[in-house]
Amino acid sequence: MSATTANAQILQFGTSRFLLAHVDAFVSESLASGASDKKIMVVQTSNRPEGRDKARHLAAHPHYPLRIRGRRDGQDIDEEKTVTSLAGCLIAAEQWPELEQLFIGTTTHVVSNTADRGFEVPDDDSPHHEVPASFPCKLLKLLHARFTAGRDGVTLMPCELVVDNGQVLKRLVLELAMRHYDEADFNDWLMSRCLWVDSLVDRIVSEPLEPVGAVAEPYALWAVKSQPGLEMPCRHPDVTVAEDLTPFEKQKLHILNLSHTYLIHLWRRQGLEDSITYVREAMAEPKLRTPLEALLDDEVIPVLAAAYPELNLDAYKATTFERFENPFLDHRLSDIAGNHEEKVKRRLAPVLALSTEQGIEVPTLTACVAGYGG
């Protein structure tokens, strides 16, 4: 094992700009502060030529710029950092033996962000292929190789935007293991020796930098569900370990996402599609901002506070508004207007249901949901 990979104990599936600006940035700052010593080996898994070009650049130049642009704690921020947490990058289709050797010998943690369809497995895919096509089969092949080598399990921390993502991945990998290996000892090892950790991620990474790098907002969150035996791969102020992720999920869905959806409702109802384009412009327009603030302060936050008293919802609302006001971010209202009726049902209607349980009157929310058949 080379000196450059000896501390590459975090294996990362995905080269997305989100991971470059989120997990990789946290690990970089944790290393710089001396709070941790694990570096990251990135695995490029897609067949896209541009993805492989990016991977080759990362392998040759593992340090890259991260530009932070936006507003946090009342201050406008426009600064550039250098992320130094990568030990290298491997292309799965071209370097599988090296990847497998690293996974068996060095890996302690696995992180992933494989996009909306990353957990899908084609019918003809298998961990017995020389290089499986899907992320779950790649992961299973590596886990079986580590088990066969007599090594202990690993900690798996998926970052895909799936509720209970760690448990979803665990069930998927176990189903595949029973189908393709049917080894009781291996199944037991997957269940008892590996930790499958749920997490919630949140950061707007607005654009890439070429050839490698990213532009991101100052706000970031990696909320990780605690469980016995969990050792975090890094320490950072924006990384939180919590007993329950539900409150974090609810405040994101029913304050940040709800606010987006209510802005679209107001934007369309008031016929402002031609005059206001971006979220930051909507926040500067009293016709949109004032009723949004009233809905949150008078109805949504009181309902959520009764259900989740442990959360500081006023602070989260203030942070959300800062993010919406980001002067550097061109976040188009038209981009968040898709599937609007479905979003009303997912983001607003559950708060209405909670209000009924708690006996809290929410007339504006009631009228809005009713307008979409709720």
CSV table of N, CA and C in Angstrom, one decimal, residues 27-180:
chain,number,residue,atom,x,y,z
A,27,VAL,N,-14.5,17.3,5.6
A,27,VAL,CA,-13.3,16.5,6.0
A,27,VAL,C,-12.0,17.3,5.9
A,28,SER,N,-12.0,18.1,4.8
A,28,SER,CA,-10.8,19.0,4.6
A,28,SER,C,-10.6,19.9,5.9
A,29,GLU,N,-11.6,20.6,6.3
A,29,GLU,CA,-11.5,21.5,7.5
A,29,GLU,C,-11.2,20.7,8.7
A,30,SER,N,-11.8,19.5,8.9
A,30,SER,CA,-11.5,18.7,10.0
A,30,SER,C,-10.0,18.2,10.1
A,31,LEU,N,-9.5,17.9,8.9
A,31,LEU,CA,-8.1,17.5,8.8
A,31,LEU,C,-7.2,18.7,9.2
A,32,ALA,N,-7.6,19.9,8.7
A,32,ALA,CA,-6.7,21.1,8.9
A,32,ALA,C,-6.7,21.5,10.4
A,33,SER,N,-7.8,21.2,11.1
A,33,SER,CA,-7.9,21.6,12.5
A,33,SER,C,-7.3,20.5,13.4
A,34,GLY,N,-6.9,19.4,12.8
A,34,GLY,CA,-6.4,18.3,13.6
A,34,GLY,C,-7.4,17.4,14.3
A,35,ALA,N,-8.7,17.6,14.0
A,35,ALA,CA,-9.8,16.9,14.6
A,35,ALA,C,-10.0,15.5,14.1
A,36,SER,N,-9.4,15.2,12.9
A,36,SER,CA,-9.5,13.8,12.4
A,36,SER,C,-8.3,13.6,11.5
A,37,ASP,N,-8.1,12.3,11.0
A,37,ASP,CA,-7.0,12.0,10.2
A,37,ASP,C,-7.3,11.2,9.0
A,38,LYS,N,-8.6,11.0,8.7
A,38,LYS,CA,-9.0,10.2,7.6
A,38,LYS,C,-9.1,11.0,6.3
A,39,LYS,N,-8.5,10.5,5.2
A,39,LYS,CA,-8.7,11.2,3.9
A,39,LYS,C,-9.7,10.4,3.0
A,40,ILE,N,-10.0,10.9,1.9
A,40,ILE,CA,-11.0,10.4,1.0
A,40,ILE,C,-10.4,9.8,-0.3
A,41,MET,N,-10.8,8.6,-0.7
A,41,MET,CA,-10.6,8.1,-2.0
A,41,MET,C,-11.9,8.2,-2.7
A,42,VAL,N,-12.0,8.9,-3.8
A,42,VAL,CA,-13.2,9.1,-4.6
A,42,VAL,C,-13.2,8.0,-5.6
A,43,VAL,N,-14.4,7.4,-5.9
A,43,VAL,CA,-14.6,6.4,-6.9
A,43,VAL,C,-15.6,7.0,-8.0
A,44,GLN,N,-15.1,7.0,-9.2
A,44,GLN,CA,-15.9,7.4,-10.3
A,44,GLN,C,-16.6,6.2,-10.9
A,45,THR,N,-17.9,6.2,-11.0
A,45,THR,CA,-18.6,5.0,-11.4
A,45,THR,C,-19.4,5.1,-12.7
A,46,SER,N,-19.7,6.2,-13.2
A,46,SER,CA,-20.5,6.3,-14.4
A,46,SER,C,-19.7,6.0,-15.7
A,47,ASN,N,-20.5,5.9,-16.8
A,47,ASN,CA,-19.8,5.6,-18.1
A,47,ASN,C,-19.6,6.9,-18.9
A,48,ARG,N,-20.0,8.1,-18.3
A,48,ARG,CA,-19.9,9.3,-19.1
A,48,ARG,C,-18.5,9.7,-19.3
A,49,PRO,N,-18.1,10.0,-20.5
A,49,PRO,CA,-16.7,10.4,-20.7
A,49,PRO,C,-16.3,11.7,-19.9
A,50,GLU,N,-17.2,12.6,-19.8
A,50,GLU,CA,-16.8,13.8,-19.0
A,50,GLU,C,-16.6,13.5,-17.5
A,51,GLY,N,-17.3,12.4,-17.0
A,51,GLY,CA,-17.1,12.0,-15.7
A,51,GLY,C,-15.7,11.4,-15.5
A,52,ARG,N,-15.3,10.6,-16.5
A,52,ARG,CA,-13.9,10.0,-16.4
A,52,ARG,C,-12.8,11.1,-16.5
A,53,ASP,N,-13.1,12.1,-17.4
A,53,ASP,CA,-12.1,13.2,-17.5
A,53,ASP,C,-12.0,13.9,-16.1
A,54,LYS,N,-13.1,14.1,-15.5
A,54,LYS,CA,-13.0,14.8,-14.2
A,54,LYS,C,-12.3,13.9,-13.2
A,55,ALA,N,-12.5,12.6,-13.2
A,55,ALA,CA,-11.9,11.7,-12.3
A,55,ALA,C,-10.3,11.7,-12.5
A,56,ARG,N,-9.9,11.7,-13.8
A,56,ARG,CA,-8.5,11.7,-14.1
A,56,ARG,C,-7.9,13.0,-13.6
A,57,HIS,N,-8.6,14.1,-13.7
A,57,HIS,CA,-8.0,15.4,-13.2
A,57,HIS,C,-7.9,15.3,-11.7
A,58,LEU,N,-9.0,14.8,-11.0
A,58,LEU,CA,-8.9,14.7,-9.5
A,58,LEU,C,-7.8,13.8,-9.1
A,59,ALA,N,-7.5,12.7,-9.8
A,59,ALA,CA,-6.4,11.8,-9.5
A,59,ALA,C,-5.1,12.5,-9.6
A,60,ALA,N,-4.9,13.3,-10.6
A,60,ALA,CA,-3.7,14.0,-10.8
A,60,ALA,C,-3.5,15.3,-9.9
A,61,HIS,N,-4.7,15.9,-9.6
A,61,HIS,CA,-4.7,17.2,-8.9
A,61,HIS,C,-5.8,17.1,-7.8
A,62,PRO,N,-5.5,16.4,-6.7
A,62,PRO,CA,-6.5,16.1,-5.7
A,62,PRO,C,-6.9,17.3,-4.9
A,63,HIS,N,-6.2,18.5,-5.0
A,63,HIS,CA,-6.6,19.7,-4.4
A,63,HIS,C,-7.4,20.6,-5.3
A,64,TYR,N,-8.5,21.2,-4.9
A,64,TYR,CA,-9.3,21.9,-5.8
A,64,TYR,C,-10.0,23.1,-5.0
A,65,PRO,N,-10.4,24.2,-5.8
A,65,PRO,CA,-11.0,25.3,-5.1
A,65,PRO,C,-12.5,25.1,-4.8
A,66,LEU,N,-12.9,25.7,-3.7
A,66,LEU,CA,-14.3,25.8,-3.3
A,66,LEU,C,-14.6,27.2,-3.0
A,67,ARG,N,-15.5,27.8,-3.8
A,67,ARG,CA,-15.9,29.2,-3.6
A,67,ARG,C,-17.2,29.3,-2.8
A,68,ILE,N,-17.2,30.0,-1.7
A,68,ILE,CA,-18.4,30.1,-0.8
A,68,ILE,C,-18.9,31.5,-1.1
A,69,ARG,N,-20.2,31.6,-1.6
A,69,ARG,CA,-20.8,32.9,-1.9
A,69,ARG,C,-22.2,32.9,-1.4
A,70,GLY,N,-22.5,33.9,-0.6
A,70,GLY,CA,-23.8,34.0,-0.1
A,70,GLY,C,-23.9,34.8,1.2
A,71,ARG,N,-24.9,34.6,2.0
A,71,ARG,CA,-25.1,35.4,3.3
A,71,ARG,C,-25.3,34.4,4.4
A,72,ARG,N,-24.6,34.7,5.5
A,72,ARG,CA,-24.7,33.9,6.7
A,72,ARG,C,-24.5,34.8,8.0
A,73,ASP,N,-25.4,34.7,8.9
A,73,ASP,CA,-25.4,35.5,10.2
A,73,ASP,C,-25.3,37.0,9.9
A,74,GLY,N,-26.0,37.4,8.8
A,74,GLY,CA,-26.1,38.8,8.5
A,74,GLY,C,-24.9,39.3,7.7
A,75,GLN,N,-24.0,38.5,7.3
A,75,GLN,CA,-22.8,38.9,6.6
A,75,GLN,C,-22.8,38.3,5.2
A,76,ASP,N,-22.5,39.2,4.2
A,76,ASP,CA,-22.3,38.7,2.9
A,76,ASP,C,-20.9,38.1,2.8
A,77,ILE,N,-20.8,36.9,2.2
A,77,ILE,CA,-19.5,36.1,2.1
A,77,ILE,C,-19.2,35.8,0.7
A,78,ASP,N,-18.0,36.1,0.3
A,78,ASP,CA,-17.5,35.7,-1.0
A,78,ASP,C,-16.0,35.4,-0.9
A,79,GLU,N,-15.7,34.1,-0.7
A,79,GLU,CA,-14.4,33.7,-0.4
A,79,GLU,C,-14.1,32.4,-1.1
A,80,GLU,N,-12.8,32.1,-1.2
A,80,GLU,CA,-12.4,30.9,-1.9
A,80,GLU,C,-11.5,30.1,-0.9
A,81,LYS,N,-11.8,28.8,-0.8
A,81,LYS,CA,-11.0,27.9,0.0
A,81,LYS,C,-10.4,26.8,-0.9
A,82,THR,N,-9.4,26.1,-0.4
A,82,THR,CA,-8.8,25.0,-1.1
A,82,THR,C,-9.2,23.7,-0.3
A,83,VAL,N,-9.8,22.8,-1.0
A,83,VAL,CA,-10.2,21.5,-0.3
A,83,VAL,C,-9.0,20.5,-0.5
A,84,THR,N,-8.5,20.0,0.6
A,84,THR,CA,-7.3,19.1,0.5
A,84,THR,C,-7.5,17.7,1.1
A,85,SER,N,-8.8,17.3,1.1
A,85,SER,CA,-9.1,16.0,1.8
A,85,SER,C,-9.0,14.8,1.0
A,86,LEU,N,-8.8,15.0,-0.4
A,86,LEU,CA,-8.8,13.8,-1.2
A,86,LEU,C,-7.4,13.2,-1.3
A,87,ALA,N,-7.3,11.9,-1.2
A,87,ALA,CA,-6.1,11.1,-1.4
A,87,ALA,C,-5.9,10.7,-2.9
A,88,GLY,N,-7.0,10.8,-3.6
A,88,GLY,CA,-7.0,10.4,-5.0
A,88,GLY,C,-8.3,10.1,-5.6
A,89,CYS,N,-8.4,9.5,-6.8
A,89,CYS,CA,-9.6,9.2,-7.4
A,89,CYS,C,-9.4,8.0,-8.3
A,90,LEU,N,-10.3,7.0,-8.2
A,90,LEU,CA,-10.2,5.7,-8.9
A,90,LEU,C,-11.4,5.7,-9.9
A,91,ILE,N,-11.2,5.2,-11.1
A,91,ILE,CA,-12.2,4.9,-12.0
A,91,ILE,C,-12.6,3.4,-11.9
A,92,ALA,N,-13.8,3.1,-11.5
A,92,ALA,CA,-14.2,1.8,-11.2
A,92,ALA,C,-14.0,0.8,-12.4
A,93,ALA,N,-14.4,1.3,-13.5
A,93,ALA,CA,-14.4,0.5,-14.7
A,93,ALA,C,-13.0,0.1,-15.2
A,94,GLU,N,-12.0,1.0,-14.8
A,94,GLU,CA,-10.6,0.8,-15.2
A,94,GLU,C,-9.7,0.3,-14.1
A,95,GLN,N,-10.1,0.5,-12.9
A,95,GLN,CA,-9.1,0.2,-11.7
A,95,GLN,C,-9.8,-0.6,-10.6
A,96,TRP,N,-10.6,-1.6,-11.0
A,96,TRP,CA,-11.4,-2.3,-10.0
A,96,TRP,C,-10.4,-3.1,-9.1
A,97,PRO,N,-9.4,-3.8,-9.6
A,97,PRO,CA,-8.5,-4.5,-8.6
A,97,PRO,C,-7.9,-3.6,-7.6
A,98,GLU,N,-7.5,-2.4,-8.0
A,98,GLU,CA,-6.9,-1.5,-7.0
A,98,GLU,C,-8.0,-1.0,-6.0
A,99,LEU,N,-9.2,-0.8,-6.5
A,99,LEU,CA,-10.3,-0.3,-5.7
A,99,LEU,C,-10.6,-1.4,-4.7
A,100,GLU,N,-10.7,-2.7,-5.1
A,100,GLU,CA,-11.0,-3.8,-4.2
A,100,GLU,C,-9.9,-3.9,-3.1
A,101,GLN,N,-8.6,-3.8,-3.5
A,101,GLN,CA,-7.5,-3.9,-2.6
A,101,GLN,C,-7.6,-2.8,-1.5
A,102,LEU,N,-8.0,-1.6,-2.0
A,102,LEU,CA,-8.1,-0.5,-1.0
A,102,LEU,C,-9.2,-0.8,-0.1
A,103,PHE,N,-10.4,-1.2,-0.6
A,103,PHE,CA,-11.5,-1.5,0.2
A,103,PHE,C,-11.3,-2.5,1.3
A,104,ILE,N,-10.6,-3.6,0.9
A,104,ILE,CA,-10.3,-4.7,1.9
A,104,ILE,C,-9.3,-4.2,2.9
A,105,GLY,N,-8.3,-3.4,2.5
A,105,GLY,CA,-7.2,-3.1,3.4
A,105,GLY,C,-7.3,-1.9,4.2
A,106,THR,N,-8.0,-0.9,3.7
A,106,THR,CA,-7.9,0.5,4.3
A,106,THR,C,-9.3,1.1,4.7
A,107,THR,N,-10.3,0.8,4.0
A,107,THR,CA,-11.6,1.6,4.1
A,107,THR,C,-12.2,1.3,5.5
A,108,THR,N,-12.6,2.4,6.1
A,108,THR,CA,-13.4,2.3,7.4
A,108,THR,C,-14.8,2.9,7.2
A,109,HIS,N,-15.0,3.8,6.3
A,109,HIS,CA,-16.2,4.5,6.1
A,109,HIS,C,-16.5,4.6,4.6
A,110,VAL,N,-17.8,4.5,4.2
A,110,VAL,CA,-18.3,4.7,2.8
A,110,VAL,C,-19.3,5.8,2.8
A,111,VAL,N,-19.1,6.8,1.9
A,111,VAL,CA,-20.1,7.8,1.7
A,111,VAL,C,-20.5,7.7,0.2
A,112,SER,N,-21.7,8.2,0.0
A,112,SER,CA,-22.2,8.1,-1.4
A,112,SER,C,-23.2,9.2,-1.7
A,113,ASN,N,-23.3,9.7,-2.9
A,113,ASN,CA,-24.4,10.5,-3.4
A,113,ASN,C,-24.5,10.2,-4.9
A,114,THR,N,-25.4,9.3,-5.2
A,114,THR,CA,-25.4,8.7,-6.5
A,114,THR,C,-26.6,9.1,-7.3
A,115,ALA,N,-27.2,10.3,-7.0
A,115,ALA,CA,-28.2,11.0,-7.7
A,115,ALA,C,-29.6,10.2,-7.5
A,116,ASP,N,-30.6,10.7,-8.2
A,116,ASP,CA,-32.0,10.3,-7.9
A,116,ASP,C,-32.2,8.8,-8.1
A,117,ARG,N,-31.5,8.2,-9.1
A,117,ARG,CA,-31.7,6.8,-9.4
A,117,ARG,C,-30.6,5.9,-9.0
A,118,GLY,N,-29.8,6.5,-8.1
A,118,GLY,CA,-28.5,5.7,-7.7
A,118,GLY,C,-28.7,4.4,-7.1
A,119,PHE,N,-29.9,4.2,-6.4
A,119,PHE,CA,-30.2,2.9,-5.7
A,119,PHE,C,-30.8,1.9,-6.6
A,120,GLU,N,-31.1,2.3,-7.9
A,120,GLU,CA,-31.7,1.3,-8.8
A,120,GLU,C,-30.7,0.3,-9.3
A,121,VAL,N,-31.2,-0.9,-9.5
A,121,VAL,CA,-30.4,-2.0,-10.0
A,121,VAL,C,-31.0,-2.7,-11.2
A,122,PRO,N,-30.3,-2.6,-12.4
A,122,PRO,CA,-30.9,-3.2,-13.6
A,122,PRO,C,-31.1,-4.7,-13.4
A,123,ASP,N,-32.0,-5.3,-14.0
A,123,ASP,CA,-32.4,-6.7,-13.9
A,123,ASP,C,-31.2,-7.6,-14.2
A,124,ASP,N,-30.4,-7.2,-15.1
A,124,ASP,CA,-29.3,-8.1,-15.5
A,124,ASP,C,-27.9,-7.8,-14.8
A,125,ASP,N,-28.0,-6.9,-13.8
A,125,ASP,CA,-26.8,-6.6,-13.1
A,125,ASP,C,-26.5,-7.6,-12.0
A,126,SER,N,-25.2,-7.8,-11.7
A,126,SER,CA,-24.9,-8.8,-10.7
A,126,SER,C,-23.5,-8.4,-10.0
A,127,PRO,N,-23.3,-8.7,-8.7
A,127,PRO,CA,-22.0,-8.5,-8.1
A,127,PRO,C,-21.0,-9.5,-8.7
A,128,HIS,N,-21.4,-10.5,-9.4
A,128,HIS,CA,-20.5,-11.5,-10.0
A,128,HIS,C,-19.9,-11.0,-11.3
A,129,HIS,N,-20.4,-9.9,-11.8
A,129,HIS,CA,-19.8,-9.3,-13.0
A,129,HIS,C,-18.4,-8.7,-12.6
A,130,GLU,N,-17.5,-8.7,-13.6
A,130,GLU,CA,-16.2,-8.2,-13.4
A,130,GLU,C,-16.2,-6.8,-12.7
A,131,VAL,N,-17.1,-5.9,-13.3
A,131,VAL,CA,-17.4,-4.6,-12.7
A,131,VAL,C,-18.9,-4.4,-12.8
A,132,PRO,N,-19.6,-4.5,-11.7
A,132,PRO,CA,-21.1,-4.4,-11.8
A,132,PRO,C,-21.4,-3.0,-12.3
A,133,ALA,N,-22.6,-2.9,-12.9
A,133,ALA,CA,-23.1,-1.6,-13.4
A,133,ALA,C,-23.6,-0.6,-12.4
A,134,SER,N,-24.3,-1.1,-11.4
A,134,SER,CA,-25.0,-0.3,-10.4
A,134,SER,C,-24.2,-0.1,-9.2
A,135,PHE,N,-24.5,1.0,-8.5
A,135,PHE,CA,-23.8,1.3,-7.2
A,135,PHE,C,-24.1,0.2,-6.2
A,136,PRO,N,-25.4,-0.2,-6.0
A,136,PRO,CA,-25.6,-1.3,-5.0
A,136,PRO,C,-24.8,-2.6,-5.3
A,137,CYS,N,-24.7,-3.0,-6.5
A,137,CYS,CA,-24.0,-4.2,-6.9
A,137,CYS,C,-22.5,-4.0,-6.7
A,138,LYS,N,-22.0,-2.8,-7.1
A,138,LYS,CA,-20.6,-2.5,-6.9
A,138,LYS,C,-20.2,-2.6,-5.4
A,139,LEU,N,-21.1,-2.0,-4.6
A,139,LEU,CA,-20.9,-2.0,-3.1
A,139,LEU,C,-20.9,-3.4,-2.6
A,140,LEU,N,-21.9,-4.2,-3.0
A,140,LEU,CA,-22.0,-5.6,-2.5
A,140,LEU,C,-20.8,-6.4,-2.9
A,141,LYS,N,-20.3,-6.2,-4.1
A,141,LYS,CA,-19.1,-7.0,-4.5
A,141,LYS,C,-17.9,-6.6,-3.6
A,142,LEU,N,-17.8,-5.4,-3.3
A,142,LEU,CA,-16.7,-4.9,-2.4
A,142,LEU,C,-16.9,-5.5,-1.0
A,143,LEU,N,-18.1,-5.4,-0.5
A,143,LEU,CA,-18.3,-5.9,0.9
A,143,LEU,C,-18.1,-7.4,0.9
A,144,HIS,N,-18.4,-8.2,-0.1
A,144,HIS,CA,-18.2,-9.6,-0.1
A,144,HIS,C,-16.7,-9.9,-0.1
A,145,ALA,N,-15.9,-9.1,-0.9
A,145,ALA,CA,-14.5,-9.3,-0.9
A,145,ALA,C,-13.9,-9.0,0.4
A,146,ARG,N,-14.4,-8.0,1.1
A,146,ARG,CA,-13.8,-7.7,2.5
A,146,ARG,C,-14.2,-8.8,3.5
A,147,PHE,N,-15.4,-9.3,3.4
A,147,PHE,CA,-15.9,-10.4,4.3
A,147,PHE,C,-15.0,-11.6,4.0
A,148,THR,N,-14.8,-12.0,2.8
A,148,THR,CA,-14.0,-13.2,2.4
A,148,THR,C,-12.6,-13.1,2.9
A,149,ALA,N,-12.1,-11.8,3.0
A,149,ALA,CA,-10.7,-11.6,3.4
A,149,ALA,C,-10.6,-11.7,4.9
A,150,GLY,N,-11.7,-11.8,5.6
A,150,GLY,CA,-11.7,-11.9,7.1
A,150,GLY,C,-11.6,-10.6,7.8
A,151,ARG,N,-12.0,-9.5,7.1
A,151,ARG,CA,-11.9,-8.2,7.7
A,151,ARG,C,-13.2,-7.9,8.4
A,152,ASP,N,-13.1,-6.9,9.3
A,152,ASP,CA,-14.3,-6.4,10.0
A,152,ASP,C,-15.1,-5.6,9.1
A,153,GLY,N,-16.3,-5.2,9.5
A,153,GLY,CA,-17.2,-4.4,8.7
A,153,GLY,C,-16.8,-3.0,8.6
A,154,VAL,N,-17.6,-2.2,7.9
A,154,VAL,CA,-17.4,-0.8,7.6
A,154,VAL,C,-18.6,0.0,8.0
A,155,THR,N,-18.5,1.3,8.1
A,155,THR,CA,-19.6,2.2,8.4
A,155,THR,C,-20.0,2.8,7.1
A,156,LEU,N,-21.3,2.7,6.8
A,156,LEU,CA,-21.9,3.2,5.5
A,156,LEU,C,-22.8,4.4,5.8
A,157,MET,N,-22.5,5.5,5.1
A,157,MET,CA,-23.2,6.8,5.4
A,157,MET,C,-23.7,7.4,4.1
A,158,PRO,N,-24.7,6.8,3.5
A,158,PRO,CA,-25.2,7.4,2.2
A,158,PRO,C,-25.8,8.8,2.4
A,159,CYS,N,-25.6,9.6,1.4
A,159,CYS,CA,-26.1,11.0,1.5
A,159,CYS,C,-27.2,11.3,0.5
A,160,GLU,N,-27.7,10.2,-0.2
A,160,GLU,CA,-28.8,10.4,-1.1
A,160,GLU,C,-30.0,11.0,-0.4
A,161,LEU,N,-30.8,11.7,-1.1
A,161,LEU,CA,-31.9,12.4,-0.6
A,161,LEU,C,-33.1,11.4,-0.5
A,162,VAL,N,-33.0,10.4,0.3
A,162,VAL,CA,-33.9,9.4,0.6
A,162,VAL,C,-34.2,9.3,2.1
A,163,VAL,N,-35.4,9.3,2.5
A,163,VAL,CA,-35.7,9.2,3.9
A,163,VAL,C,-35.2,7.9,4.4
A,164,ASP,N,-34.5,7.9,5.6
A,164,ASP,CA,-33.9,6.6,6.2
A,164,ASP,C,-33.0,6.0,5.2
A,165,ASN,N,-32.1,6.8,4.5
A,165,ASN,CA,-31.3,6.3,3.4
A,165,ASN,C,-30.4,5.2,3.8
A,166,GLY,N,-29.8,5.2,5.1
A,166,GLY,CA,-29.0,4.1,5.5
A,166,GLY,C,-29.7,2.8,5.6
A,167,GLN,N,-30.9,2.8,6.1
A,167,GLN,CA,-31.7,1.6,6.3
A,167,GLN,C,-32.2,1.1,4.9
A,168,VAL,N,-32.6,2.1,4.0
A,168,VAL,CA,-33.0,1.7,2.7
A,168,VAL,C,-31.9,1.0,1.9
A,169,LEU,N,-30.7,1.5,2.0
A,169,LEU,CA,-29.5,0.9,1.4
A,169,LEU,C,-29.2,-0.5,2.0
A,170,LYS,N,-29.3,-0.6,3.3
A,170,LYS,CA,-29.1,-1.9,4.0
A,170,LYS,C,-30.0,-2.9,3.5
A,171,ARG,N,-31.3,-2.6,3.4
A,171,ARG,CA,-32.3,-3.6,3.0
A,171,ARG,C,-32.0,-4.0,1.5
A,172,LEU,N,-31.7,-3.1,0.7
A,172,LEU,CA,-31.4,-3.4,-0.7
A,172,LEU,C,-30.2,-4.3,-0.8
A,173,VAL,N,-29.1,-4.0,-0.1
A,173,VAL,CA,-27.9,-4.8,-0.2
A,173,VAL,C,-28.1,-6.2,0.4
A,174,LEU,N,-28.9,-6.3,1.4
A,174,LEU,CA,-29.2,-7.6,2.0
A,174,LEU,C,-30.0,-8.4,1.0
A,175,GLU,N,-31.0,-7.8,0.4
A,175,GLU,CA,-31.8,-8.6,-0.6
A,175,GLU,C,-30.9,-9.1,-1.8
A,176,LEU,N,-30.0,-8.2,-2.2
A,176,LEU,CA,-29.1,-8.6,-3.3
A,176,LEU,C,-28.1,-9.7,-2.8
A,177,ALA,N,-27.7,-9.6,-1.6
A,177,ALA,CA,-26.8,-10.6,-1.0
A,177,ALA,C,-27.4,-12.0,-0.9
A,178,MET,N,-28.7,-12.0,-0.5
A,178,MET,CA,-29.4,-13.3,-0.4
A,178,MET,C,-29.7,-13.9,-1.8
A,179,ARG,N,-29.8,-13.0,-2.8
A,179,ARG,CA,-30.1,-13.5,-4.1
A,179,ARG,C,-28.8,-14.0,-4.8
A,180,HIS,N,-27.7,-13.3,-4.6
A,180,HIS,CA,-26.5,-13.6,-5.4
A,180,HIS,C,-25.5,-14.4,-4.6
